[in-house]
PDB file of C-alpha atoms in Angstrom:
ATOM      1  CA  MET A   1      35.526  37.760   7.361  1.00  0.00           C
ATOM      2  CA  ARG A   2      37.103  38.531  10.732  1.00  0.00           C
ATOM      3  CA  ALA A   3      40.516  36.164   9.286  1.00  0.00           C
ATOM      4  CA  ALA A   4      41.153  38.879   6.141  1.00  0.00           C
ATOM      5  CA  ARG A   5      40.615  41.794   8.535  1.00  0.00           C
ATOM      6  CA  LEU A   6      43.041  40.282  11.002  1.00  0.00           C
ATOM      7  CA  ILE A   7      45.403  39.796   7.905  1.00  0.00           C
ATOM      8  CA  LYS A   8      44.983  43.782   6.753  1.00  0.00           C
ATOM      9  CA  MET A   9      45.516  44.879  10.274  1.00  0.00           C
ATOM     10  CA  VAL A  10      49.080  42.970  10.360  1.00  0.00           C
ATOM     11  CA  LEU A  11      50.466  44.183   7.397  1.00  0.00           C
ATOM     12  CA  LEU A  12      49.113  47.439   7.834  1.00  0.00           C
ATOM     13  CA  LEU A  13      51.345  47.426  11.141  1.00  0.00           C
ATOM     14  CA  GLN A  14      54.213  45.709   9.088  1.00  0.00           C
ATOM     15  CA  SER A  15      53.961  48.727   6.457  1.00  0.00           C
ATOM     16  CA  ARG A  16      54.188  51.768   9.299  1.00  0.00           C
ATOM     17  CA  PRO A  17      56.511  52.032  12.559  1.00  0.00           C
ATOM     18  CA  SER A  18      52.748  52.432  14.662  1.00  0.00           C
ATOM     19  CA  MET A  19      49.586  53.589  14.585  1.00  0.00           C
ATOM     20  CA  THR A  20      46.980  54.696  16.222  1.00  0.00           C
ATOM     21  CA  ALA A  21      43.747  53.135  17.106  1.00  0.00           C
ATOM     22  CA  ALA A  22      41.685  55.822  15.411  1.00  0.00           C
ATOM     23  CA  GLU A  23      43.967  54.966  11.998  1.00  0.00           C
ATOM     24  CA  LEU A  24      43.495  51.504  12.405  1.00  0.00           C
ATOM     25  CA  ALA A  25      39.602  51.770  12.594  1.00  0.00           C
ATOM     26  CA  ARG A  26      39.557  54.108   9.602  1.00  0.00           C
ATOM     27  CA  GLU A  27      41.547  51.927   7.606  1.00  0.00           C
ATOM     28  CA  LEU A  28      39.628  48.481   8.284  1.00  0.00           C
ATOM     29  CA  GLU A  29      36.639  50.452   8.612  1.00  0.00           C
ATOM     30  CA  VAL A  30      35.216  49.335  12.266  1.00  0.00           C
ATOM     31  CA  SER A  31      35.620  50.689  15.570  1.00  0.00           C
ATOM     32  CA  GLU A  32      38.397  51.224  17.363  1.00  0.00           C
ATOM     33  CA  ARG A  33      36.445  48.550  20.117  1.00  0.00           C
ATOM     34  CA  THR A  34      37.070  45.718  17.482  1.00  0.00           C
ATOM     35  CA  VAL A  35      40.570  47.387  16.754  1.00  0.00           C
ATOM     36  CA  THR A  36      41.396  46.867  20.601  1.00  0.00           C
ATOM     37  CA  ARG A  37      39.662  43.068  20.280  1.00  0.00           C
ATOM     38  CA  ASP A  38      41.592  42.087  16.992  1.00  0.00           C
ATOM     39  CA  ALA A  39      44.644  43.223  18.387  1.00  0.00           C
ATOM     40  CA  GLN A  40      44.244  41.295  21.911  1.00  0.00           C
ATOM     41  CA  ALA A  41      43.329  38.013  19.182  1.00  0.00           C
ATOM     42  CA  LEU A  42      46.456  38.679  17.341  1.00  0.00           C
ATOM     43  CA  SER A  43      48.612  38.640  20.673  1.00  0.00           C
ATOM     44  CA  GLU A  44      47.281  35.656  21.620  1.00  0.00           C
ATOM     45  CA  ALA A  45      47.775  33.957  18.117  1.00  0.00           C
ATOM     46  CA  GLY A  46      51.295  34.544  18.754  1.00  0.00           C
ATOM     47  CA  VAL A  47      51.698  37.638  16.520  1.00  0.00           C
ATOM     48  CA  PRO A  48      53.619  40.304  18.700  1.00  0.00           C
ATOM     49  CA  VAL A  49      51.609  43.378  18.421  1.00  0.00           C
ATOM     50  CA  TYR A  50      52.410  45.796  21.495  1.00  0.00           C
ATOM     51  CA  ALA A  51      49.821  48.918  22.536  1.00  0.00           C
ATOM     52  CA  GLU A  52      51.528  51.504  23.790  1.00  0.00           C
ATOM     53  CA  ARG A  53      49.121  53.828  25.775  1.00  0.00           C
ATOM     54  CA  GLY A  54      49.378  57.724  26.224  1.00  0.00           C
ATOM     55  CA  ARG A  55      49.400  60.607  23.921  1.00  0.00           C
ATOM     56  CA  ALA A  56      51.382  59.179  21.238  1.00  0.00           C
ATOM     57  CA  GLY A  57      50.931  56.032  21.918  1.00  0.00           C
ATOM     58  CA  GLY A  58      49.059  53.192  19.198  1.00  0.00           C
ATOM     59  CA  TYR A  59      50.315  49.903  18.107  1.00  0.00           C
ATOM     60  CA  ARG A  60      53.423  48.102  16.273  1.00  0.00           C
ATOM     61  CA  LEU A  61      55.164  45.304  15.680  1.00  0.00           C
ATOM     62  CA  ILE A  62      57.777  44.060  17.911  1.00  0.00           C
ATOM     63  CA  GLY A  63      61.253  42.330  17.203  1.00  0.00           C
ATOM     64  CA  GLY A  64      60.716  43.321  13.335  1.00  0.00           C
ATOM     65  CA  TYR A  65      57.929  40.317  12.984  1.00  0.00           C
ATOM     66  CA  ARG A  66      57.439  39.982   9.569  1.00  0.00           C
ATOM     67  CA  THR A  67      54.561  37.651   7.878  1.00  0.00           C
ATOM     68  CA  ARG A  68      54.366  35.720   4.974  1.00  0.00           C
ATOM     69  CA  LEU A  69      52.120  36.487   2.168  1.00  0.00           C
ATOM     70  CA  THR A  70      49.806  32.907   3.584  1.00  0.00           C
ATOM     71  CA  GLY A  71      46.907  35.217   3.882  1.00  0.00           C
ATOM     72  CA  LEU A  72      46.043  35.920   0.207  1.00  0.00           C
ATOM     73  CA  ALA A  73      42.793  33.979  -1.761  1.00  0.00           C
ATOM     74  CA  ARG A  74      43.416  33.405  -5.153  1.00  0.00           C
ATOM     75  CA  GLY A  75      41.411  35.905  -6.373  1.00  0.00           C
ATOM     76  CA  GLU A  76      43.464  38.433  -4.389  1.00  0.00           C
ATOM     77  CA  ALA A  77      47.043  36.558  -5.702  1.00  0.00           C
ATOM     78  CA  GLU A  78      45.954  37.187  -9.220  1.00  0.00           C
ATOM     79  CA  ALA A  79      44.872  40.731  -8.776  1.00  0.00           C
ATOM     80  CA  LEU A  80      48.680  41.218  -7.610  1.00  0.00           C
ATOM     81  CA  PHE A  81      49.830  39.431 -10.955  1.00  0.00           C
ATOM     82  CA  LEU A  82      47.788  41.794 -12.554  1.00  0.00           C
ATOM     83  CA  SER A  83      49.310  44.870 -11.130  1.00  0.00           C
ATOM     84  CA  GLY A  84      52.533  45.258 -13.922  1.00  0.00           C
ATOM     85  CA  VAL A  85      52.296  45.931 -16.623  1.00  0.00           C
ATOM     86  CA  PRO A  86      55.082  44.226 -18.194  1.00  0.00           C
ATOM     87  CA  GLY A  87      55.450  46.713 -21.433  1.00  0.00           C
ATOM     88  CA  ALA A  88      55.730  49.705 -19.260  1.00  0.00           C
ATOM     89  CA  LEU A  89      57.851  48.591 -16.804  1.00  0.00           C
ATOM     90  CA  ARG A  90      60.594  47.611 -19.463  1.00  0.00           C
ATOM     91  CA  GLU A  91      60.603  50.942 -20.969  1.00  0.00           C
ATOM     92  CA  MET A  92      61.126  52.256 -18.021  1.00  0.00           C
ATOM     93  CA  GLY A  93      64.166  50.345 -17.199  1.00  0.00           C
ATOM     94  CA  LEU A  94      62.388  48.402 -14.468  1.00  0.00           C
ATOM     95  CA  GLU A  95      61.531  44.871 -15.953  1.00  0.00           C
ATOM     96  CA  ASP A  96      64.366  43.127 -13.816  1.00  0.00           C
ATOM     97  CA  ALA A  97      63.218  44.438 -10.435  1.00  0.00           C
ATOM     98  CA  ALA A  98      59.541  43.579 -11.473  1.00  0.00           C
ATOM     99  CA  SER A  99      60.145  40.404 -12.206  1.00  0.00           C
ATOM    100  CA  ALA A 100      63.099  39.335  -9.081  1.00  0.00           C
ATOM    101  CA  ALA A 101      59.754  41.006  -7.057  1.00  0.00           C
ATOM    102  CA  ARG A 102      57.364  37.976  -8.551  1.00  0.00           C
ATOM    103  CA  LEU A 103      59.360  35.657  -8.055  1.00  0.00           C
ATOM    104  CA  LYS A 104      59.681  36.970  -4.643  1.00  0.00           C
ATOM    105  CA  VAL A 105      55.656  36.486  -4.067  1.00  0.00           C
ATOM    106  CA  SER A 106      55.880  33.589  -6.218  1.00  0.00           C
ATOM    107  CA  ALA A 107      58.014  31.633  -3.614  1.00  0.00           C
ATOM    108  CA  ALA A 108      56.192  33.205  -0.496  1.00  0.00           C
ATOM    109  CA  LEU A 109      52.478  31.823  -1.968  1.00  0.00           C
ATOM    110  CA  LEU A 110      51.005  28.610  -0.915  1.00  0.00           C
ATOM    111  CA  PRO A 111      51.494  26.004  -2.927  1.00  0.00           C
ATOM    112  CA  SER A 112      47.854  25.982  -3.567  1.00  0.00           C
ATOM    113  CA  LEU A 113      48.318  29.368  -5.336  1.00  0.00           C
ATOM    114  CA  SER A 114      51.073  28.677  -7.167  1.00  0.00           C
ATOM    115  CA  ASP A 115      49.742  28.698 -10.463  1.00  0.00           C
ATOM    116  CA  ALA A 116      48.722  32.546  -9.970  1.00  0.00           C
ATOM    117  CA  SER A 117      50.710  34.643 -11.989  1.00  0.00           C
ATOM    118  CA  ARG A 118      50.212  31.974 -14.962  1.00  0.00           C
ATOM    119  CA  ALA A 119      46.659  32.315 -14.787  1.00  0.00           C
ATOM    120  CA  ALA A 120      46.540  36.253 -14.699  1.00  0.00           C
ATOM    121  CA  ALA A 121      48.860  36.301 -17.389  1.00  0.00           C
ATOM    122  CA  GLN A 122      46.536  33.823 -19.483  1.00  0.00           C
ATOM    123  CA  ARG A 123      43.672  35.917 -19.017  1.00  0.00           C
ATOM    124  CA  PHE A 124      44.621  39.729 -19.316  1.00  0.00           C
ATOM    125  CA  HIS A 125      46.762  41.421 -21.223  1.00  0.00           C
ATOM    126  CA  LEU A 126      47.208  44.758 -21.687  1.00  0.00           C
ATOM    127  CA  ASP A 127      48.366  46.343 -24.922  1.00  0.00           C
ATOM    128  CA  ALA A 128      48.540  50.093 -24.290  1.00  0.00           C
ATOM    129  CA  PRO A 129      49.366  51.668 -27.668  1.00  0.00           C
ATOM    130  CA  GLY A 130      46.277  52.739 -30.197  1.00  0.00           C
ATOM    131  CA  TRP A 131      45.724  50.667 -33.599  1.00  0.00           C
ATOM    132  CA  PHE A 132      47.032  52.320 -36.171  1.00  0.00           C
ATOM    133  CA  THR A 133      50.203  52.891 -34.536  1.00  0.00           C
ATOM    134  CA  GLU A 134      53.919  52.060 -34.264  1.00  0.00           C
ATOM    135  CA  PRO A 135      54.556  52.495 -30.464  1.00  0.00           C
ATOM    136  CA  ARG A 136      58.373  53.920 -29.901  1.00  0.00           C
ATOM    137  CA  THR A 137      59.529  54.216 -26.718  1.00  0.00           C
ATOM    138  CA  PRO A 138      61.609  57.545 -26.014  1.00  0.00           C
ATOM    139  CA  GLU A 139      65.252  57.441 -25.178  1.00  0.00           C
ATOM    140  CA  LEU A 140      65.441  59.394 -22.370  1.00  0.00           C
ATOM    141  CA  LEU A 141      62.284  57.370 -20.505  1.00  0.00           C
ATOM    142  CA  PRO A 142      64.632  55.052 -18.062  1.00  0.00           C
ATOM    143  CA  VAL A 143      66.869  58.266 -17.010  1.00  0.00           C
ATOM    144  CA  VAL A 144      62.866  60.239 -16.581  1.00  0.00           C
ATOM    145  CA  ALA A 145      61.658  57.428 -14.852  1.00  0.00           C
ATOM    146  CA  ASP A 146      64.975  56.366 -12.276  1.00  0.00           C
ATOM    147  CA  ALA A 147      64.627  60.292 -11.368  1.00  0.00           C
ATOM    148  CA  VAL A 148      60.922  59.985 -10.596  1.00  0.00           C
ATOM    149  CA  TRP A 149      61.120  57.307  -8.536  1.00  0.00           C
ATOM    150  CA  ASP A 150      64.476  59.097  -6.466  1.00  0.00           C
ATOM    151  CA  ASP A 151      62.248  62.617  -6.358  1.00  0.00           C
ATOM    152  CA  ARG A 152      65.582  63.695  -7.955  1.00  0.00           C
ATOM    153  CA  ARG A 153      65.359  67.319  -9.870  1.00  0.00           C
ATOM    154  CA  VAL A 154      66.164  67.417 -13.510  1.00  0.00           C
ATOM    155  CA  VAL A 155      66.978  69.841 -15.808  1.00  0.00           C
ATOM    156  CA  ALA A 156      65.443  68.550 -19.346  1.00  0.00           C
ATOM    157  CA  ARG A 157      65.890  70.219 -22.383  1.00  0.00           C
ATOM    158  CA  TYR A 158      62.506  69.610 -24.698  1.00  0.00           C
ATOM    159  CA  ARG A 159      61.308  70.744 -28.722  1.00  0.00           C
ATOM    160  CA  ARG A 160      59.035  73.516 -28.725  1.00  0.00           C
ATOM    161  CA  GLY A 161      58.408  74.513 -32.202  1.00  0.00           C
ATOM    162  CA  ASP A 162      61.390  75.360 -33.694  1.00  0.00           C
ATOM    163  CA  THR A 163      63.754  76.056 -30.289  1.00  0.00           C
ATOM    164  CA  ASP A 164      64.764  74.248 -27.976  1.00  0.00           C
ATOM    165  CA  VAL A 165      63.326  75.023 -24.089  1.00  0.00           C
ATOM    166  CA  GLU A 166      65.399  73.990 -20.631  1.00  0.00           C
ATOM    167  CA  ARG A 167      63.912  74.159 -17.654  1.00  0.00           C
ATOM    168  CA  GLU A 168      64.616  72.797 -14.182  1.00  0.00           C
ATOM    169  CA  LEU A 169      61.851  70.105 -13.074  1.00  0.00           C
ATOM    170  CA  GLU A 170      60.932  67.989 -10.252  1.00  0.00           C
ATOM    171  CA  PRO A 171      59.783  65.048 -11.561  1.00  0.00           C
ATOM    172  CA  TYR A 172      56.125  64.108  -9.704  1.00  0.00           C
ATOM    173  CA  GLY A 173      55.086  60.900 -12.162  1.00  0.00           C
ATOM    174  CA  LEU A 174      54.689  59.031 -15.229  1.00  0.00           C
ATOM    175  CA  VAL A 175      51.568  58.714 -17.380  1.00  0.00           C
ATOM    176  CA  LEU A 176      51.222  56.241 -20.559  1.00  0.00           C
ATOM    177  CA  LYS A 177      48.392  57.799 -22.644  1.00  0.00           C
ATOM    178  CA  ALA A 178      47.780  55.583 -25.600  1.00  0.00           C
ATOM    179  CA  GLY A 179      51.198  54.753 -25.891  1.00  0.00           C
ATOM    180  CA  VAL A 180      52.589  58.304 -25.456  1.00  0.00           C
ATOM    181  CA  TRP A 181      54.583  58.933 -22.421  1.00  0.00           C
ATOM    182  CA  TYR A 182      53.863  62.042 -20.529  1.00  0.00           C
ATOM    183  CA  LEU A 183      55.870  63.541 -17.606  1.00  0.00           C
ATOM    184  CA  CYS A 184      53.962  65.637 -14.631  1.00  0.00           C
ATOM    185  CA  ALA A 185      56.623  67.948 -12.834  1.00  0.00           C
ATOM    186  CA  ARG A 186      56.408  71.025 -10.789  1.00  0.00           C
ATOM    187  CA  VAL A 187      58.981  73.433 -12.394  1.00  0.00           C
ATOM    188  CA  ALA A 188      61.840  74.421  -9.813  1.00  0.00           C
ATOM    189  CA  ALA A 189      61.319  78.012 -10.183  1.00  0.00           C
ATOM    190  CA  GLY A 190      58.216  78.501  -9.420  1.00  0.00           C
ATOM    191  CA  ASP A 191      54.803  76.673  -7.971  1.00  0.00           C
ATOM    192  CA  SER A 192      53.066  75.534 -11.309  1.00  0.00           C
ATOM    193  CA  PHE A 193      52.555  71.605 -12.470  1.00  0.00           C
ATOM    194  CA  ARG A 194      52.754  70.819 -16.205  1.00  0.00           C
ATOM    195  CA  VAL A 195      52.715  68.050 -18.619  1.00  0.00           C
ATOM    196  CA  TYR A 196      55.412  67.355 -21.302  1.00  0.00           C
ATOM    197  CA  ARG A 197      55.495  64.177 -23.757  1.00  0.00           C
ATOM    198  CA  ILE A 198      59.113  62.848 -22.873  1.00  0.00           C
ATOM    199  CA  ASP A 199      60.060  61.898 -26.939  1.00  0.00           C
ATOM    200  CA  ARG A 200      60.257  65.661 -27.226  1.00  0.00           C
ATOM    201  CA  PHE A 201      62.675  65.897 -24.571  1.00  0.00           C
ATOM    202  CA  THR A 202      66.584  66.058 -26.188  1.00  0.00           C
ATOM    203  CA  ALA A 203      68.534  66.165 -22.923  1.00  0.00           C
ATOM    204  CA  VAL A 204      68.071  65.333 -19.310  1.00  0.00           C
ATOM    205  CA  GLY A 205      70.497  66.130 -16.958  1.00  0.00           C
ATOM    206  CA  PRO A 206      70.854  66.006 -13.049  1.00  0.00           C
ATOM    207  CA  ALA A 207      70.056  69.360 -11.753  1.00  0.00           C
ATOM    208  CA  PRO A 208      73.047  71.891 -10.244  1.00  0.00           C
ATOM    209  CA  SER A 209      71.224  73.065  -7.185  1.00  0.00           C
ATOM    210  CA  ASP A 210      70.423  70.469  -4.228  1.00  0.00           C
ATOM    211  CA  GLY A 211      69.494  67.014  -6.126  1.00  0.00           C
ATOM    212  CA  ARG A 212      66.154  65.893  -4.120  1.00  0.00           C
ATOM    213  CA  PHE A 213      63.462  67.696  -3.765  1.00  0.00           C
ATOM    214  CA  THR A 214      60.714  67.089  -0.717  1.00  0.00           C
ATOM    215  CA  ARG A 215      57.381  65.842  -2.943  1.00  0.00           C
ATOM    216  CA  ARG A 216      54.037  67.415  -1.936  1.00  0.00           C
ATOM    217  CA  GLN A 217      51.973  64.959   0.300  1.00  0.00           C
ATOM    218  CA  ASP A 218      48.965  66.541  -1.511  1.00  0.00           C
ATOM    219  CA  PHE A 219      49.514  65.699  -5.340  1.00  0.00           C
ATOM    220  CA  ASP A 220      47.348  63.155  -6.293  1.00  0.00           C
ATOM    221  CA  LEU A 221      48.683  61.738  -9.670  1.00  0.00           C
ATOM    222  CA  PRO A 222      45.732  59.969 -10.719  1.00  0.00           C
ATOM    223  CA  ALA A 223      43.280  63.216  -9.875  1.00  0.00           C
ATOM    224  CA  PHE A 224      45.927  65.733 -11.837  1.00  0.00           C
ATOM    225  CA  TRP A 225      45.931  63.808 -14.887  1.00  0.00           C
ATOM    226  CA  ALA A 226      42.052  63.780 -15.139  1.00  0.00           C
ATOM    227  CA  ASP A 227      42.106  67.463 -14.343  1.00  0.00           C
ATOM    228  CA  ARG A 228      44.592  68.787 -17.174  1.00  0.00           C
ATOM    229  CA  ALA A 229      43.024  65.694 -19.292  1.00  0.00           C
ATOM    230  CA  GLU A 230      39.801  67.756 -19.322  1.00  0.00           C
ATOM    231  CA  GLN A 231      41.628  70.917 -20.038  1.00  0.00           C
ATOM    232  CA  PHE A 232      42.989  70.030 -22.554  1.00  0.00           C
ATOM    233  CA  ALA A 233      39.790  68.470 -24.647  1.00  0.00           C
ATOM    234  CA  ARG A 234      38.052  71.770 -23.805  1.00  0.00           C
ATOM    235  CA  SER A 235      40.962  73.816 -24.889  1.00  0.00           C
ATOM    236  CA  ILE A 236      41.230  72.412 -28.726  1.00  0.00           C
ATOM    237  CA  LEU A 237      37.853  72.620 -28.907  1.00  0.00           C
ATOM    238  CA  ARG A 238      37.654  76.341 -30.019  1.00  0.00           C
ATOM    239  CA  ALA A 239      35.315  76.702 -32.914  1.00  0.00           C
ATOM    240  CA  GLU A 240      31.316  76.018 -33.051  1.00  0.00           C
ATOM    241  CA  VAL A 241      29.489  74.404 -36.104  1.00  0.00           C
ATOM    242  CA  VAL A 242      25.425  74.098 -35.779  1.00  0.00           C
ATOM    243  CA  VAL A 243      24.046  71.022 -36.820  1.00  0.00           C
ATOM    244  CA  ARG A 244      20.909  69.004 -37.475  1.00  0.00           C
ATOM    245  CA  VAL A 245      20.987  65.355 -36.507  1.00  0.00           C
ATOM    246  CA  SER A 246      18.448  62.214 -37.058  1.00  0.00           C
ATOM    247  CA  PRO A 247      17.803  60.114 -34.219  1.00  0.00           C
ATOM    248  CA  GLU A 248      20.556  57.501 -35.270  1.00  0.00           C
ATOM    249  CA  GLY A 249      23.278  60.603 -36.316  1.00  0.00           C
ATOM    250  CA  ALA A 250      22.383  61.966 -32.397  1.00  0.00           C
ATOM    251  CA  ARG A 251      23.443  57.739 -30.969  1.00  0.00           C
ATOM    252  CA  ARG A 252      26.245  58.290 -33.293  1.00  0.00           C
ATOM    253  CA  LEU A 253      27.418  61.790 -33.065  1.00  0.00           C
ATOM    254  CA  PRO A 254      29.083  61.084 -29.671  1.00  0.00           C
ATOM    255  CA  TYR A 255      31.513  58.564 -31.825  1.00  0.00           C
ATOM    256  CA  ALA A 256      32.608  60.687 -34.349  1.00  0.00           C
ATOM    257  CA  VAL A 257      33.307  63.875 -32.365  1.00  0.00           C
ATOM    258  CA  ASP A 258      34.377  64.728 -28.894  1.00  0.00           C
ATOM    259  CA  PRO A 259      32.033  62.378 -27.154  1.00  0.00           C
ATOM    260  CA  THR A 260      31.754  64.933 -23.899  1.00  0.00           C
ATOM    261  CA  ALA A 261      31.580  67.484 -26.096  1.00  0.00           C
ATOM    262  CA  ALA A 262      28.692  65.861 -28.034  1.00  0.00           C
ATOM    263  CA  ARG A 263      26.724  64.310 -24.893  1.00  0.00           C
ATOM    264  CA  GLU A 264      26.854  68.195 -23.461  1.00  0.00           C
ATOM    265  CA  ALA A 265      25.641  69.611 -26.861  1.00  0.00           C
ATOM    266  CA  LEU A 266      22.840  67.149 -27.130  1.00  0.00           C
ATOM    267  CA  GLU A 267      21.799  67.535 -23.488  1.00  0.00           C
ATOM    268  CA  ARG A 268      21.094  71.553 -24.027  1.00  0.00           C
ATOM    269  CA  ALA A 269      19.517  71.023 -27.337  1.00  0.00           C
ATOM    270  CA  GLN A 270      15.633  72.169 -27.722  1.00  0.00           C
ATOM    271  CA  ALA A 271      13.158  68.833 -28.127  1.00  0.00           C
ATOM    272  CA  PRO A 272      13.448  67.364 -31.367  1.00  0.00           C
ATOM    273  CA  GLY A 273      11.350  68.515 -34.077  1.00  0.00           C
ATOM    274  CA  GLY A 274       8.046  66.470 -35.700  1.00  0.00           C
ATOM    275  CA  ASP A 275      10.675  64.518 -37.859  1.00  0.00           C
ATOM    276  CA  GLY A 276      12.705  63.571 -34.901  1.00  0.00           C
ATOM    277  CA  TRP A 277      15.771  65.508 -35.531  1.00  0.00           C
ATOM    278  CA  VAL A 278      17.233  67.566 -33.436  1.00  0.00           C
ATOM    279  CA  THR A 279      19.822  70.605 -33.723  1.00  0.00           C
ATOM    280  CA  VAL A 280      22.483  71.161 -31.769  1.00  0.00           C
ATOM    281  CA  THR A 281      25.630  73.693 -31.103  1.00  0.00           C
ATOM    282  CA  LEU A 282      28.760  72.118 -31.318  1.00  0.00           C
ATOM    283  CA  PRO A 283      32.186  72.490 -30.260  1.00  0.00           C
ATOM    284  CA  VAL A 284      34.872  71.498 -32.953  1.00  0.00           C
ATOM    285  CA  GLU A 285      38.492  71.761 -33.130  1.00  0.00           C
ATOM    286  CA  SER A 286      38.325  73.453 -36.419  1.00  0.00           C
ATOM    287  CA  GLU A 287      36.063  73.682 -39.573  1.00  0.00           C
ATOM    288  CA  GLU A 288      38.415  71.766 -41.254  1.00  0.00           C
ATOM    289  CA  VAL A 289      38.078  68.735 -38.735  1.00  0.00           C
ATOM    290  CA  ALA A 290      34.598  69.005 -37.861  1.00  0.00           C
ATOM    291  CA  HIS A 291      34.414  68.248 -41.891  1.00  0.00           C
ATOM    292  CA  GLY A 292      36.254  64.977 -41.553  1.00  0.00           C
ATOM    293  CA  GLN A 293      34.432  63.965 -38.228  1.00  0.00           C
ATOM    294  CA  LEU A 294      30.846  64.893 -39.021  1.00  0.00           C
ATOM    295  CA  ALA A 295      31.418  63.250 -43.106  1.00  0.00           C
ATOM    296  CA  GLY A 296      31.416  59.769 -41.265  1.00  0.00           C
ATOM    297  CA  LEU A 297      27.552  60.311 -40.116  1.00  0.00           C
ATOM    298  CA  GLY A 298      26.538  60.588 -43.798  1.00  0.00           C
ATOM    299  CA  PRO A 299      22.684  61.536 -44.409  1.00  0.00           C
ATOM    300  CA  GLU A 300      22.321  61.090 -40.485  1.00  0.00           C
ATOM    301  CA  VAL A 301      23.615  64.969 -40.167  1.00  0.00           C
ATOM    302  CA  GLU A 302      22.899  68.348 -41.634  1.00  0.00           C
ATOM    303  CA  VAL A 303      24.741  71.032 -41.416  1.00  0.00           C
ATOM    304  CA  VAL A 304      23.186  74.499 -40.473  1.00  0.00           C
ATOM    305  CA  ALA A 305      26.757  76.728 -39.932  1.00  0.00           C
ATOM    306  CA  PRO A 306      28.908  78.210 -40.598  1.00  0.00           C
ATOM    307  CA  ALA A 307      28.171  78.618 -44.243  1.00  0.00           C
ATOM    308  CA  GLY A 308      31.465  77.623 -45.203  1.00  0.00           C
ATOM    309  CA  LEU A 309      30.774  74.095 -43.600  1.00  0.00           C
ATOM    310  CA  ARG A 310      27.809  73.460 -45.235  1.00  0.00           C
ATOM    311  CA  GLU A 311      28.768  74.536 -48.586  1.00  0.00           C
ATOM    312  CA  ARG A 312      31.653  71.871 -47.914  1.00  0.00           C
ATOM    313  CA  PHE A 313      29.017  68.943 -47.542  1.00  0.00           C
ATOM    314  CA  ALA A 314      26.624  70.474 -50.472  1.00  0.00           C
ATOM    315  CA  ALA A 315      29.699  69.746 -52.517  1.00  0.00           C
ATOM    316  CA  ASP A 316      30.189  66.518 -50.985  1.00  0.00           C
ATOM    317  CA  ALA A 317      26.892  65.728 -51.746  1.00  0.00           C
ATOM    318  CA  ALA A 318      26.978  66.773 -55.039  1.00  0.00           C
ATOM    319  CA  ARG A 319      29.943  65.077 -56.214  1.00  0.00           C
ATOM    320  CA  LEU A 320      28.912  61.867 -54.294  1.00  0.00           C
ATOM    321  CA  ALA A 321      25.588  62.137 -56.538  1.00  0.00           C
ATOM    322  CA  ALA A 322      27.459  62.397 -59.341  1.00  0.00           C
ATOM    323  CA  LEU A 323      29.692  59.179 -58.538  1.00  0.00           C
ATOM    324  CA  TYR A 324      26.411  57.200 -57.913  1.00  0.00           C
ATOM    325  CA  ARG A 325      24.193  58.788 -61.008  1.00  0.00           C
ATOM    326  CA  PRO A 326      22.444  55.712 -62.842  1.00  0.00           C
TER     327      PRO A 326
END
């Protein structure tokens, strides 16, 4: 336990010019007194940890000290090789850099961990695109990825309906969702963050203004994407249908329609009737979409409203009865 903490402390100090005792205590989840004892133990072991006193003081490593990755446990080394997504790195034009990094890490590992890369690769593989889709790498993805890494403004032209729109953007982050690449960017002329599908870009070039931008430190890409994804999912549910579902239909409903909308609708519903069926008001994208989704539940669902959708299902039932009549 303590050995792992000491290694983490050295790595933290390697990554920053200096850290206060309070910062180290927060990162290591220990008291400042423990940080002091650990720093002394490292110094006695030959690691050049230097403590500066005073208001601007803290701990730092002197003499450009660097440690090799000999403190990695097997699980840590294998997890490290899982951190890259080969297909995504290749599409962003970073395959060579990632390969070189993996070689350097492998060279620094203990001989007993030399097979960590192969062990991870044989146990985990990420296939990002969904089924029955042909993944296509956007032609301009490497250019956009380069701008994201370099915090460089770009002028992007993209398709919006039947027209092309041009915007000067500050590219903050890339997201790969079900085989589709998205750019999360701030519009340079304002302060709003937006999401763009990269395969809709028709041109990307350097901005005529000052090329680099200062990244907002409070921007959290995973949190931003989660929030926008939830907003998008809710924004397309513009209509409502009222249905009765059997116990089996209630179990299968989240797999037929938007799962969050289904679960919330079931939670809001009144108690089941004597036959076990429950009536729910369900937000859907449209009657057309709801018809295709709910048809998969077969006799486990009855549409109550709107009348037009109920008539569709009645017509479907009549046709099915005719097809299967002896």
